[in-house]
């Protein structure tokens, strides 16, 4: 004959003042022959859900997860002698930054190093030019070549004109040359810009001064913008470590640090930087998956770690051409349009699974705490069968209540 079903029963016990306020849990006994069955208030929910209750009754401890492997539940606590089941906690691995394989950066020309270029204040060149023009006017007046109205207006004595001799022609030519040389070398230095000077292809220096300046007219000038600049890329194609197609937008903050390398060490330093951004982004993003739906592995959603790796790589690539990169941050990482809908459904399913897992974890903790308090305080003594029956009833009741509350929210 099969043994009768036995379930834990909640009874009200009178306290010291005769009031039924005390609560105790005892095992219900089967009804004897001729005795009226006693009512047992069992914990029963209106609806039940299929949940992995077998996790509560595992006695073996699982090995820690292997490095890089999936996260597995780990037994973290058990109090022997109380009948308490082991508590389970998920221990996610740390999220490391993307590891980018190191390779040698391009080397620049060691002879191209910025140094101050020859430049004089502009007012001195203006003064020299005016003196040269006055000298030419004086030679012309001495030769009698000035028009009569000019000499009368200046109240100068008039000399007879006998023609311009060779000596006077030489003085006039020298004065005109000095004036052209003085006024032709004037330039305006602006804040945030620099001049790179070359003479017949040879580097002569860089000028970062502002205001009116004089530089030799024989020098060829290249204007370079040295201000702090930013560049926002268009959506660029890329793939993650799983080969999933992505669209990425990157914001780069940079400036020219060495003007001679930026102007002479590369054909176009701005175009060079754009190409290096795309190449570095492809290397960094291929190290991690875009999303880890079912585990706690590091992903590309950690924008801080991805930005740090991208900044370090671009800094090394831009140093040989005189470009200093302050930050390179991905502002948007999204799936390609052809797979965006499918990946969005996978993400929603993963979020729902994590929610169910968190509800189950909270239910297990609540059941564990309830059974632990009842057994450690000596309020009830249960054998294995009664303990399992109580745990199952509590788990179903708690899980049903939490699930209903979540759906209402």
mmCIF file of C-alpha atoms in Angstrom, residues 3 29 54 99 120 137 142 146 154 205 223 236 252 254 259 264 266 284 289 293 352 393:
data_model
loop_
_atom_site.group_PDB
_atom_site.id
_atom_site.type_symbol
_atom_site.label_atom_id
_atom_site.label_comp_id
_atom_site.label_asym_id
_atom_site.label_seq_id
_atom_site.Cartn_x
_atom_site.Cartn_y
_atom_site.Cartn_z
ATOM 1 C CA UNK A 3 2.097 5.797 1.834
ATOM 2 C CA UNK A 29 -0.473 13.279 9.512
ATOM 3 C CA UNK A 54 15.504 20.807 -10.525
ATOM 4 C CA UNK A 99 43.069 43.461 -27.652
ATOM 5 C CA UNK A 120 60.821 89.842 -39.338
ATOM 6 C CA UNK A 137 62.311 110.100 -55.909
ATOM 7 C CA UNK A 142 68.473 115.357 -58.834
ATOM 8 C CA UNK A 146 60.495 115.074 -61.781
ATOM 9 C CA UNK A 154 56.985 120.392 -52.846
ATOM 10 C CA UNK A 205 61.485 76.641 -41.129
ATOM 11 C CA UNK A 223 49.735 77.544 -44.903
ATOM 12 C CA UNK A 236 31.249 53.260 -42.593
ATOM 13 C CA UNK A 252 37.867 62.111 -34.177
ATOM 14 C CA UNK A 254 42.854 65.997 -33.641
ATOM 15 C CA UNK A 259 53.738 71.406 -39.353
ATOM 16 C CA UNK A 264 55.863 67.825 -46.538
ATOM 17 C CA UNK A 266 52.603 63.201 -46.570
ATOM 18 C CA UNK A 284 39.387 47.149 -33.478
ATOM 19 C CA UNK A 289 31.071 40.692 -31.122
ATOM 20 C CA UNK A 293 22.682 37.805 -26.258
ATOM 21 C CA UNK A 352 13.096 38.603 -22.130
ATOM 22 C CA UNK A 393 4.866 24.887 -3.300
#
